[in-house]
Coordinates of C-alpha atoms and ligand atoms in Angstrom, one line a residue:
X1 CA 110.2 139.9 128.5
X2 CA 106.6 141.2 128.3
X3 CA 105.0 141.6 131.6
X4 CA 101.6 142.3 132.4
X5 CA 99.7 143.0 135.6
X6 CA 96.3 141.5 136.4
X7 CA 94.0 141.3 139.4
X8 CA 93.6 137.6 139.9
X9 CA 92.4 135.1 142.8
X10 CA 92.8 131.7 142.8
X11 CA 89.4 130.8 141.3
X12 CA 90.5 133.3 138.5
X13 CA 93.9 131.7 138.1
X14 CA 92.3 128.4 137.7
X15 CA 90.3 129.5 134.8
X16 CA 93.4 131.4 133.4
X17 CA 94.4 129.9 129.7
X18 CA 98.1 129.9 129.9
X19 CA 100.8 127.4 129.5
X20 CA 101.9 127.1 132.9
X21 CA 100.3 128.7 136.3
X22 CA 102.7 129.1 138.9
X23 CA 101.1 129.8 142.5
X24 CA 103.2 131.2 145.2
X25 CA 101.9 129.9 148.5
X26 CA 102.9 131.2 151.7
X27 CA 103.3 129.8 155.2
X28 CA 99.9 129.6 156.9
X29 CA 97.9 129.6 153.8
X30 CA 94.1 130.2 154.3
X31 CA 91.9 128.5 151.6
X32 CA 89.0 130.1 150.0
X33 CA 86.1 128.2 148.9
X34 CA 87.5 127.6 145.1
X35 CA 88.7 124.3 144.1
X36 CA 92.4 125.3 143.6
X37 CA 92.5 126.7 147.0
X38 CA 91.2 123.2 148.4
X39 CA 93.8 121.4 146.1
X40 CA 96.4 123.7 147.7
X41 CA 95.1 123.2 151.2
X42 CA 94.9 119.4 150.8
X43 CA 98.6 119.1 149.4
X44 CA 99.8 121.0 152.3
X45 CA 97.6 118.9 154.8
X46 CA 98.8 115.7 153.5
X47 CA 102.4 116.6 153.4
X48 CA 103.1 117.0 149.7
X49 CA 103.4 120.5 149.6
X50 CA 105.9 122.4 152.1
X51 CA 105.6 126.2 152.1
X52 CA 109.4 126.7 152.7
X53 CA 110.9 129.0 150.2
X54 CA 111.7 127.2 147.0
X55 CA 109.7 124.0 147.6
X56 CA 107.8 122.8 144.7
X57 CA 104.7 120.4 144.0
X58 CA 104.1 120.1 140.2
X59 CA 101.2 118.7 138.3
X60 CA 100.1 118.1 135.0
X61 CA 96.5 118.6 133.5
X62 CA 95.2 118.9 137.1
X63 CA 91.5 118.8 137.2
X64 CA 89.3 121.9 136.6
X65 CA 92.4 124.0 135.5
X66 CA 92.6 125.9 131.9
X67 CA 96.4 125.7 132.3
X68 CA 98.0 122.3 131.4
X69 CA 100.8 122.6 133.8
X70 CA 100.4 123.8 137.7
X71 CA 103.4 124.5 139.8
X72 CA 102.7 125.2 143.5
X73 CA 105.7 127.0 145.0
X74 CA 106.3 127.7 148.9
X75 CA 107.4 131.2 149.5
X76 CA 108.0 130.9 153.3
X77 CA 107.0 134.4 155.0
X78 CA 106.7 136.0 151.4
X79 CA 109.5 138.2 152.1
X80 CA 111.2 139.6 148.9
X81 CA 114.2 137.5 149.7
X82 CA 112.1 134.4 150.1
X83 CA 110.0 135.2 147.1
X84 CA 113.2 135.5 145.0
X85 CA 114.3 132.0 146.1
X86 CA 111.0 130.5 145.3
X87 CA 110.8 132.0 141.8
X88 CA 114.3 130.9 141.0
X89 CA 113.4 127.6 141.9
X90 CA 110.1 127.4 140.1
X91 CA 111.6 128.8 136.8
X92 CA 114.5 126.2 137.0
X93 CA 111.8 123.4 137.3
X94 CA 109.8 124.5 134.3
X95 CA 112.9 125.4 132.1
X96 CA 112.7 122.4 129.9
X97 CA 109.1 122.6 129.2
X98 CA 107.5 124.6 126.2
X99 CA 106.1 127.4 128.1
X100 CA 105.6 130.7 126.2
X101 CA 103.0 132.2 128.4
X102 CA 103.1 131.9 132.1
X103 CA 100.9 133.5 135.0
X104 CA 102.6 134.0 138.2
X105 CA 100.0 134.2 140.7
X106 CA 100.4 135.5 144.3
X107 CA 97.7 133.6 146.3
X108 CA 97.3 136.2 149.1
X109 CA 98.1 140.1 149.0
X110 CA 101.9 140.7 149.0
X111 CA 104.3 143.7 149.2
X112 CA 105.8 145.8 146.6
X113 CA 109.1 144.2 147.1
X114 CA 107.8 140.9 146.7
X115 CA 106.5 141.8 143.6
X116 CA 109.5 143.3 142.2
X117 CA 111.7 140.3 143.4
X118 CA 109.4 137.8 141.7
X119 CA 109.8 139.7 138.3
X120 CA 113.4 140.1 138.5
X121 CA 113.7 136.6 139.2
X122 CA 111.7 135.6 136.2
X123 CA 113.8 137.7 134.1
X124 CA 117.1 136.7 135.5
X125 CA 116.1 132.7 135.1
X126 CA 115.2 133.4 131.4
X127 CA 117.9 135.6 130.2
X128 CA 120.1 134.4 127.4
X129 CA 123.0 136.1 125.7
X130 CA 122.9 135.6 122.0
X131 CA 124.4 138.5 120.4
X132 CA 127.6 136.5 118.9
X133 CA 126.1 133.3 118.4
X134 CA 125.5 132.2 114.8
X135 CA 122.4 130.1 115.6
X136 CA 120.8 132.0 118.5
X137 CA 118.1 130.3 120.6
X138 CA 115.3 132.5 121.4
X139 CA 113.7 133.1 124.8
X140 CA 111.1 130.6 125.1
X141 CA 109.1 132.4 127.6
X142 CA 107.4 135.5 126.1
X143 CA 104.9 136.7 128.1
X144 CA 104.1 136.6 132.0
X145 CA 101.0 137.6 133.9
X146 CA 101.8 138.8 137.2
X147 CA 98.5 138.2 139.1
X148 CA 97.9 139.8 142.8
X149 CA 94.6 139.8 144.5
X150 CA 94.6 143.8 143.9
X151 CA 96.5 144.9 141.2
X152 CA 95.9 148.8 142.1
X153 CA 98.1 148.2 145.2
X154 CA 101.3 147.4 143.3
X155 CA 101.2 149.4 140.0
X156 CA 104.1 151.5 140.9
X157 CA 106.3 148.3 141.7
X158 CA 105.2 146.7 138.7
X159 CA 106.3 149.5 136.5
X160 CA 109.6 149.8 138.4
X161 CA 110.5 146.3 138.4
X162 CA 109.7 146.1 134.5
X163 CA 112.0 149.1 133.9
X164 CA 114.8 147.8 136.2
X165 CA 114.5 144.5 134.2
X166 CA 115.1 146.2 131.0
X167 CA 117.9 148.2 132.7
X168 CA 119.6 145.1 134.0
X169 CA 119.2 143.3 130.5
X170 CA 120.9 146.3 128.7
X171 CA 123.6 146.4 131.4
X172 CA 124.2 142.3 130.9
X173 CA 124.1 142.7 127.3
X174 CA 127.0 145.4 126.9
X175 CA 128.9 143.6 129.6
X176 CA 128.6 140.2 128.1
X177 CA 129.7 141.4 124.7
X178 CA 133.4 140.4 123.9
X179 CA 135.6 143.4 123.6
X180 CA 135.8 143.1 120.0
X181 CA 132.0 143.7 119.8
X182 CA 132.0 146.5 122.8
X183 CA 134.7 148.8 121.7
X184 CA 134.7 152.4 123.3
X185 CA 133.1 153.5 120.0
X186 CA 130.5 151.1 120.1
X187 CA 129.7 151.9 123.7
X188 CA 129.4 155.5 122.8
X189 CA 127.1 154.5 120.0
X190 CA 124.8 152.5 122.2
X191 CA 124.7 155.5 124.6
X192 CA 123.7 157.7 121.7
X193 CA 120.8 155.6 120.8
X194 CA 119.7 155.4 124.2
X195 CA 119.5 159.0 124.3
X196 CA 116.9 159.4 121.3
X197 CA 114.2 159.2 124.0
X198 CA 112.5 162.3 125.5
X199 CA 114.4 164.1 128.2
X200 CA 117.7 162.4 127.3
X201 CA 120.9 163.8 125.7
X202 CA 124.0 162.4 124.9
X203 CA 127.5 163.9 123.9
X204 CA 130.5 161.9 123.0
X205 CA 134.1 163.2 123.3
X206 CA 137.1 161.8 121.4
X207 CA 140.6 161.9 121.8
X208 CA 141.2 165.6 120.8
X209 CA 138.6 166.9 123.1
X210 CA 139.9 164.8 126.0
X211 CA 143.3 166.1 125.2
X212 CA 142.1 169.5 125.2
X213 CA 140.4 169.0 128.8
X214 CA 143.7 167.9 130.1
X215 CA 142.6 164.6 131.0
X216 CA 146.3 163.1 131.4
X217 CA 145.4 160.2 133.5
X218 CA 142.6 158.8 131.3
X219 CA 144.8 159.3 128.1
X220 CA 147.8 157.6 129.5
X221 CA 145.8 154.4 129.9
X222 CA 144.3 154.7 126.4
X223 CA 147.6 155.4 124.6
X224 CA 148.6 151.9 124.3
X225 CA 145.7 150.7 122.3
X226 CA 144.7 151.1 118.6
X227 CA 141.1 151.7 119.7
X228 CA 140.5 155.5 120.1
X229 CA 139.2 156.3 123.7
X230 CA 135.7 157.8 124.1
X231 CA 134.4 159.9 126.9
X232 CA 130.6 159.6 126.9
X233 CA 128.4 162.1 128.6
X234 CA 124.6 161.2 129.2
X235 CA 122.0 163.3 130.6
X236 CA 118.4 162.7 132.0
X237 CA 116.5 165.7 132.7
X238 CA 113.6 164.8 134.8
X239 CA 113.6 167.9 137.1
X240 CA 113.9 171.5 136.9
X241 CA 117.1 173.0 135.5
X242 CA 117.9 174.5 138.9
X243 CA 117.8 170.9 140.7
X244 CA 121.4 169.7 141.2
X245 CA 121.8 166.4 139.2
X246 CA 123.2 163.2 140.7
X247 CA 126.4 162.2 138.6
X248 CA 127.1 158.5 137.8
X249 CA 130.5 157.7 136.8
X250 CA 131.2 154.1 135.2
X251 CA 134.4 152.5 134.8
X252 CA 134.5 151.6 130.9
X253 CA 137.6 149.7 130.4
X254 CA 136.5 147.4 127.5
X255 CA 139.4 145.3 128.1
X256 CA 141.9 145.2 130.5
X257 CA 145.2 143.4 130.0
X258 CA 146.8 145.2 132.6
X259 CA 149.0 147.1 130.0
X260 CA 152.9 146.9 130.7
X261 CA 152.1 145.4 134.1
X262 CA 150.3 142.6 132.3
X263 CA 148.0 140.2 133.8
X264 CA 148.5 136.3 133.7
X265 CA 146.8 134.6 130.9
X266 CA 144.4 132.4 132.9
X267 CA 140.9 133.9 133.1
X268 CA 142.1 137.2 131.4
X269 CA 139.3 136.9 128.9
X270 CA 137.0 138.1 132.1
X271 CA 138.6 141.4 131.7
X272 CA 136.1 142.0 129.0
X273 CA 133.7 142.6 131.9
X274 CA 135.9 145.4 133.0
X275 CA 133.2 147.9 131.9
X276 CA 130.6 146.6 134.0
X277 CA 130.7 149.8 135.8
X278 CA 129.9 151.7 132.3
X279 CA 127.2 148.9 131.5
X280 CA 125.4 149.8 134.8
X281 CA 125.2 153.3 133.6
X282 CA 123.7 152.5 130.5
X283 CA 121.3 150.3 132.2
X284 CA 120.2 152.8 134.7
X285 CA 119.4 155.4 131.9
X286 CA 117.5 152.7 130.1
X287 CA 115.5 152.5 133.2
X288 CA 115.1 156.3 133.6
X289 CA 113.8 156.5 130.1
X290 CA 111.1 154.2 131.0
X291 CA 110.2 155.6 134.5
X292 CA 110.8 159.5 133.9
X293 CA 111.2 160.3 137.6
X294 CA 111.6 164.0 138.7
X295 CA 115.3 163.9 139.0
X296 CA 118.3 165.0 137.2
X297 CA 121.2 162.6 136.4
X298 CA 124.2 162.8 134.6
X299 CA 126.0 159.8 133.5
X300 CA 130.0 159.8 132.6
X301 CA 131.6 156.9 131.0
X302 CA 135.5 157.2 130.4
X303 CA 135.9 154.3 128.0
X304 CA 139.3 152.6 126.7
X305 CA 141.3 149.6 126.3
X306 CA 144.2 149.0 128.7
X307 CA 146.8 147.4 126.4
X308 CA 150.5 146.7 126.3
X309 CA 152.4 148.5 123.3
X310 CA 155.3 150.3 122.2
X311 CA 153.3 153.4 123.0
X312 CA 152.0 152.2 126.1
X313 CA 152.3 154.0 129.5
X314 CA 155.4 152.4 131.6
X315 CA 155.6 151.8 135.2
X316 CA 157.3 155.1 136.8
X317 CA 155.8 157.3 134.2
X318 CA 154.3 160.5 135.6
X319 CA 151.3 162.0 134.2
X320 CA 149.3 165.1 135.1
X321 CA 145.3 164.5 135.7
X322 CA 142.8 167.1 134.7
X323 CA 142.6 168.2 138.5
X324 CA 146.3 169.2 138.1
X325 CA 147.6 166.6 140.6
X326 CA 150.5 164.7 139.0
X327 CA 150.3 160.8 139.3
X328 CA 153.3 158.1 139.4
X329 CA 151.9 155.3 137.4
X330 CA 153.7 152.5 139.3
X331 CA 151.6 149.6 138.1
X332 CA 149.7 150.1 134.9
X333 CA 147.2 147.3 135.8
X334 CA 145.9 150.0 138.5
X335 CA 144.1 151.6 135.4
X336 CA 140.5 152.1 136.5
X337 CA 141.3 154.5 139.1
X338 CA 143.3 156.7 136.3
X339 CA 140.2 157.0 134.0
X340 CA 137.8 157.5 136.9
X341 CA 139.8 160.4 138.4
X342 CA 139.6 162.5 135.3
X343 CA 135.9 161.9 135.2
X344 CA 135.5 162.7 138.7
X345 CA 137.3 166.1 138.0
X346 CA 135.0 166.4 135.0
X347 CA 131.8 165.8 137.3
X348 CA 132.7 169.2 139.3
X349 CA 131.1 171.3 136.3
X350 CA 127.6 170.0 136.9
X351 CA 127.5 171.3 140.5
X352 CA 126.2 167.7 141.5
X353 CA 124.2 166.9 144.5
X354 CA 126.3 163.9 144.5
X355 CA 128.6 161.7 142.5
X356 CA 128.5 158.0 142.8
X357 CA 131.2 156.1 140.8
X358 CA 130.8 152.5 139.9
X359 CA 133.9 150.4 139.0
X360 CA 135.1 146.9 138.8
X361 CA 138.1 148.4 140.6
X362 CA 140.0 145.8 142.8
X363 CA 140.7 142.2 143.0
X364 CA 141.1 143.0 146.8
X365 CA 137.3 143.8 147.0
X366 CA 136.5 140.4 145.5
X367 CA 138.5 138.8 148.3
X368 CA 137.1 141.1 150.9
X369 CA 133.2 140.7 150.1
X370 CA 133.2 138.1 147.5
X371 CA 130.1 138.2 145.0
X372 CA 127.5 138.9 147.6
X373 CA 127.9 142.4 148.4
X374 CA 129.4 145.3 146.4
X375 CA 131.9 147.3 148.1
X376 CA 130.6 150.7 149.2
X377 CA 132.8 153.9 150.1
X378 CA 131.4 157.3 150.9
X379 CA 132.5 160.7 152.2
X380 CA 129.0 161.4 153.0
X381 CA 126.9 159.7 156.0
X382 CA 123.6 160.3 154.3
X383 CA 124.7 159.2 150.9
X384 CA 126.3 156.1 152.4
X385 CA 123.1 155.4 154.1
X386 CA 120.9 156.1 151.3
X387 CA 122.8 153.8 149.1
X388 CA 122.9 151.1 151.6
X389 CA 119.0 151.1 152.1
X390 CA 118.5 151.3 148.3
X391 CA 120.7 148.2 148.4
X392 CA 118.6 146.4 151.0
X393 CA 115.4 147.3 149.1
X394 CA 116.4 146.0 146.0
X395 CA 118.2 143.0 147.1
X396 CA 121.2 144.3 145.3
X397 CA 123.3 144.5 148.3
X398 CA 126.3 146.5 149.3
X399 CA 128.4 147.0 152.5
X400 CA 130.2 149.9 153.8
X401 CA 134.2 149.9 153.8
X402 CA 136.3 152.4 155.7
X403 CA 138.1 155.5 154.5
X404 CA 140.5 156.5 157.2
X405 CA 143.2 158.7 155.9
X406 CA 145.7 156.4 157.3
X407 CA 144.8 154.0 154.3
X408 CA 146.3 156.6 152.3
X409 CA 150.1 156.4 153.5
X410 CA 151.1 153.9 150.8
X411 CA 150.2 156.4 148.1
X412 CA 153.1 158.5 148.8
X413 CA 155.8 158.9 146.3
X414 CA 159.0 161.0 146.0
X415 CA 158.3 161.7 142.3
X416 CA 154.6 163.1 142.0
X417 CA 151.5 164.3 143.9
X418 CA 150.3 160.7 144.2
X419 CA 151.1 157.2 143.4
X420 CA 148.6 154.9 141.7
X421 CA 149.0 152.0 143.8
X422 CA 150.0 151.2 147.5
X423 CA 151.1 147.7 148.7
X424 CA 148.7 144.7 148.7
X425 CA 147.2 145.2 152.1
X426 CA 143.8 146.8 152.0
X427 CA 143.9 147.2 148.2
X428 CA 140.1 148.1 147.7
X429 CA 140.4 150.8 150.4
X430 CA 143.8 152.3 148.9
X431 CA 142.2 152.5 145.3
X432 CA 139.2 154.4 147.0
X433 CA 141.6 156.6 148.8
X434 CA 143.0 157.5 145.6
X435 CA 139.5 158.3 144.1
X436 CA 138.8 160.5 146.9
X437 CA 141.4 162.9 146.1
X438 CA 139.6 164.0 143.1
X439 CA 136.3 163.8 144.6
X440 CA 136.6 166.6 147.4
X441 CA 134.1 169.3 146.0
X442 CA 130.9 167.2 146.2
X443 CA 129.1 164.6 148.3
X444 CA 130.9 161.3 146.8
X445 CA 130.3 157.4 146.9
X446 CA 132.2 154.5 145.1
X447 CA 130.8 151.4 144.5
X448 CA 133.4 148.6 143.8
X449 CA 131.7 146.0 141.8
X450 CA 134.6 143.7 141.1
X451 CA 132.8 140.9 142.9
X452 CA 129.4 141.4 141.8
X453 CA 129.3 142.7 138.2
X454 CA 129.8 139.1 136.6
X455 CA 130.0 135.4 137.4
X456 CA 132.7 133.2 136.5
X457 CA 132.8 129.4 135.9
X458 CA 130.0 127.6 134.2
X459 CA 127.4 130.2 134.6
X460 CA 130.0 133.0 133.4
X461 CA 128.0 136.1 132.3
X462 CA 127.1 139.4 133.6
X463 CA 124.8 140.2 136.5
X464 CA 123.4 143.5 135.5
X465 CA 124.6 144.7 139.1
X466 CA 124.1 147.5 140.6
X467 CA 121.4 148.8 138.2
X468 CA 118.5 147.8 140.7
X469 CA 120.4 149.5 143.6
X470 CA 121.1 152.7 141.7
X471 CA 117.4 153.0 140.2
X472 CA 116.3 152.3 143.7
X473 CA 118.3 155.1 145.1
X474 CA 117.5 157.7 142.3
X475 CA 113.7 156.8 142.5
X476 CA 114.0 157.4 146.7
X477 CA 115.1 161.0 145.8
X478 CA 112.3 161.6 143.1
X479 CA 109.8 160.8 145.6
X480 CA 111.3 162.4 148.7
X481 CA 112.1 165.4 147.1
X482 CA 109.6 166.4 143.9
X483 CA 111.7 169.0 142.8
X484 CA 114.9 167.1 142.7
X485 CA 117.5 165.6 144.9
X486 CA 118.5 167.7 147.8
X487 CA 121.6 165.7 149.2
X488 CA 123.4 168.9 149.8
X489 CA 122.0 171.6 152.1
X490 CA 121.5 174.8 149.9
X491 CA 124.0 176.9 151.6
X492 CA 126.8 174.3 151.0
X493 CA 125.8 174.2 147.6
X494 CA 126.1 177.9 146.9
X495 CA 129.7 178.1 148.2
X496 CA 130.6 175.0 145.9
X497 CA 129.0 176.7 142.9
X498 CA 131.0 180.0 143.8
X499 CA 134.5 178.2 144.0
X500 CA 133.8 176.6 140.7
X501 CA 132.9 179.9 139.1
X502 CA 136.4 181.4 140.5
X503 CA 137.9 178.6 138.8
X504 CA 136.2 179.3 135.5
X505 CA 134.5 176.0 134.8
X506 CA 131.1 176.7 135.7
X507 CA 128.3 175.5 133.1
Ligands
BES1 N1 140.1 145.2 136.6 C1 140.7 145.0 137.6 C2 140.1 144.5 138.8 C3 139.6 143.2 139.0 C4 140.4 142.2 139.0 C5 138.3 142.9 139.0 C6 140.0 140.7 139.1 C7 137.8 141.8 139.1 C8 138.7 140.4 139.1 C9 141.6 146.3 137.8 O1 141.9 147.1 136.7 C10 143.1 145.8 138.5 O2 143.8 145.1 137.9 N2 143.2 146.0 139.5 C11 144.6 145.5 140.2 C12 145.0 146.6 141.1 C13 146.6 146.5 141.6 C14 147.6 146.5 140.6 C15 146.8 147.5 142.7 C16 144.1 144.3 141.1 O3 143.3 144.4 141.9 O4 144.9 143.4 141.2
MN2 MN1 143.8 146.5 135.6
ZN3 ZN1 140.6 147.0 135.4

C-alpha cells in the first residue's frame, strides 16, 4: 500500500481528483464556508448523517466534487479507537467499487494516534493473501492520500504507521503461508534478505551449531522432523555499541502436530500459525529497517517443526537444556516452551536491557483472554507497564497475568529439575512459570499471543499482532533515551555482565 500525507482542508478535498473521497466527520462538526462543509452540515442537520463512529452517508457524482465517490463517515469523538471503527466501516462499504486511489480526509485537526489508527485500518481492510494462489487477485486500492488540516503536525505518526503497516503485512505473510511454504529454512532466508538493509545483520545457525551450544530442549522438539531446524539471530544496530539491546524471542514452530502427544485432527491446520511469534519478530525488524530508531534490538527465532516420528521425543524423556537444567518432557505438545527456554539462555550473551518473548504458547491463554488482548507476563514492573502502555497506544492490546511462585508447584517432578507441563488449571501461567526459570538473568516479559496472532473461521488468517505493540514500545525507548534503552539501572547491569564473564559467555 502506498500512503502519502498532504495538508488538505475540505475545500481542497472537494477539488481532489481521486476515485473516492472519504471524509471523517467528528461529533460537533463546525462547517467552514466551502461547499463541502455546508453539504456535511446540511446532512447532519437533516438527520441523514450521524457522527457516531462507523455511521456512513454515501454519494455518487455529488455536485462540485472532483471525486466521483464521496463517503462521509462519523468518527464520534475522534479517538483512535473510534477512528478505527469508522475507517473499517468505510472500507467495507467501498470494497466492491473500482477504487484505485483514495483520499482519506480528516475534516478537523486530529491526534497522531487517530492518523495511525486510520492508516492501519485501511491496510487491514485491503490486505489479501495471495502467495499460494494460482490466479492471485491484486489489491485494488493502490494509493491512499491521508489529508489533514496541518500535515507537519503528524509527519512522525505518519512515518510510524507506514512502517508498522509494512511490518504487520510481513508478519501476516509469513504466518499465513502454509507450513510447506514456510519451513525453518525458508524463514531463515526471509530473515537473511530482510537484513540486507543498513544497520541490520543476520546469522543463521543449523543443527550442528545448535548441538554445539547444548540446546538440548530445542533439539528434542526438532528431532521428529525431516526438516532441519534453524536458529535465527537478527540484529538491528541503531544506537551506540555500548547501549544494551532489547532482545525479542519469537516462537518459530512452523507446524505443531503435538508430536507423539498428537493433537486431534479438527483445526490442526491452524497450527501452521504456530510461528506467529517468529513472524512478529520479522515484522518488527521490517519496521525498524524503515524507521531506523536509536535503539539496539536483537531478534532470536528458534524455528523447527513438531512432528511424531520414529525418532521423535517421547513423553517421559529427559533432556538437558542449554542452561544445564534438565527437563522431563511429559507432554510433547508443550513444545513452545522447550524451544524458547534455550533461546532465552542464548539471550544472556547480549547483556540485554530487556528480553521479550512472543509465542502462540497456550490454548489456556485463548480461554483466559480470547482474541482481544494478548497475555502479558513480566518479571519487571517497569517493563510490564511500558508494554501495557505500548499496547494501549497502538490499539494492540495486552493484559498482565500473574507469576506467583505457587503456580510453579505442578512443574515439579521426581525425574528431572523441572517438568514441561503442570495440570490443566492455569495453563497459561504455568507455561510462563516454566519460561521464567530460564529468564533469571535479565528483565523479562512474555507475550502469549495464542488468541491474538490469528483468526479462525471464515476470516481465517494472521493478524500481524503484536507488531504494533512491539514497535510502539521500541520507539518509546528511542525517544526517551537517545543513546539507547535504559530499562536496567547501570549498576545492576554491571553485576550481570560480570557474572556472565565468569561463566565465560560474554561477547
Ligand atoms: N501451539 C500450541 C498452543 C495453541 C493451541 C495455540 C491452540 C493456539 C491454539 C502449544 O504448543 C500447545 O500445544 N500447548 C498445549 C500445552 C499443553 C500440552 C500443556 C495446549 O495449550 O494445549
Ligand atoms: Mn504444542
Ligand atoms: Zn505450539
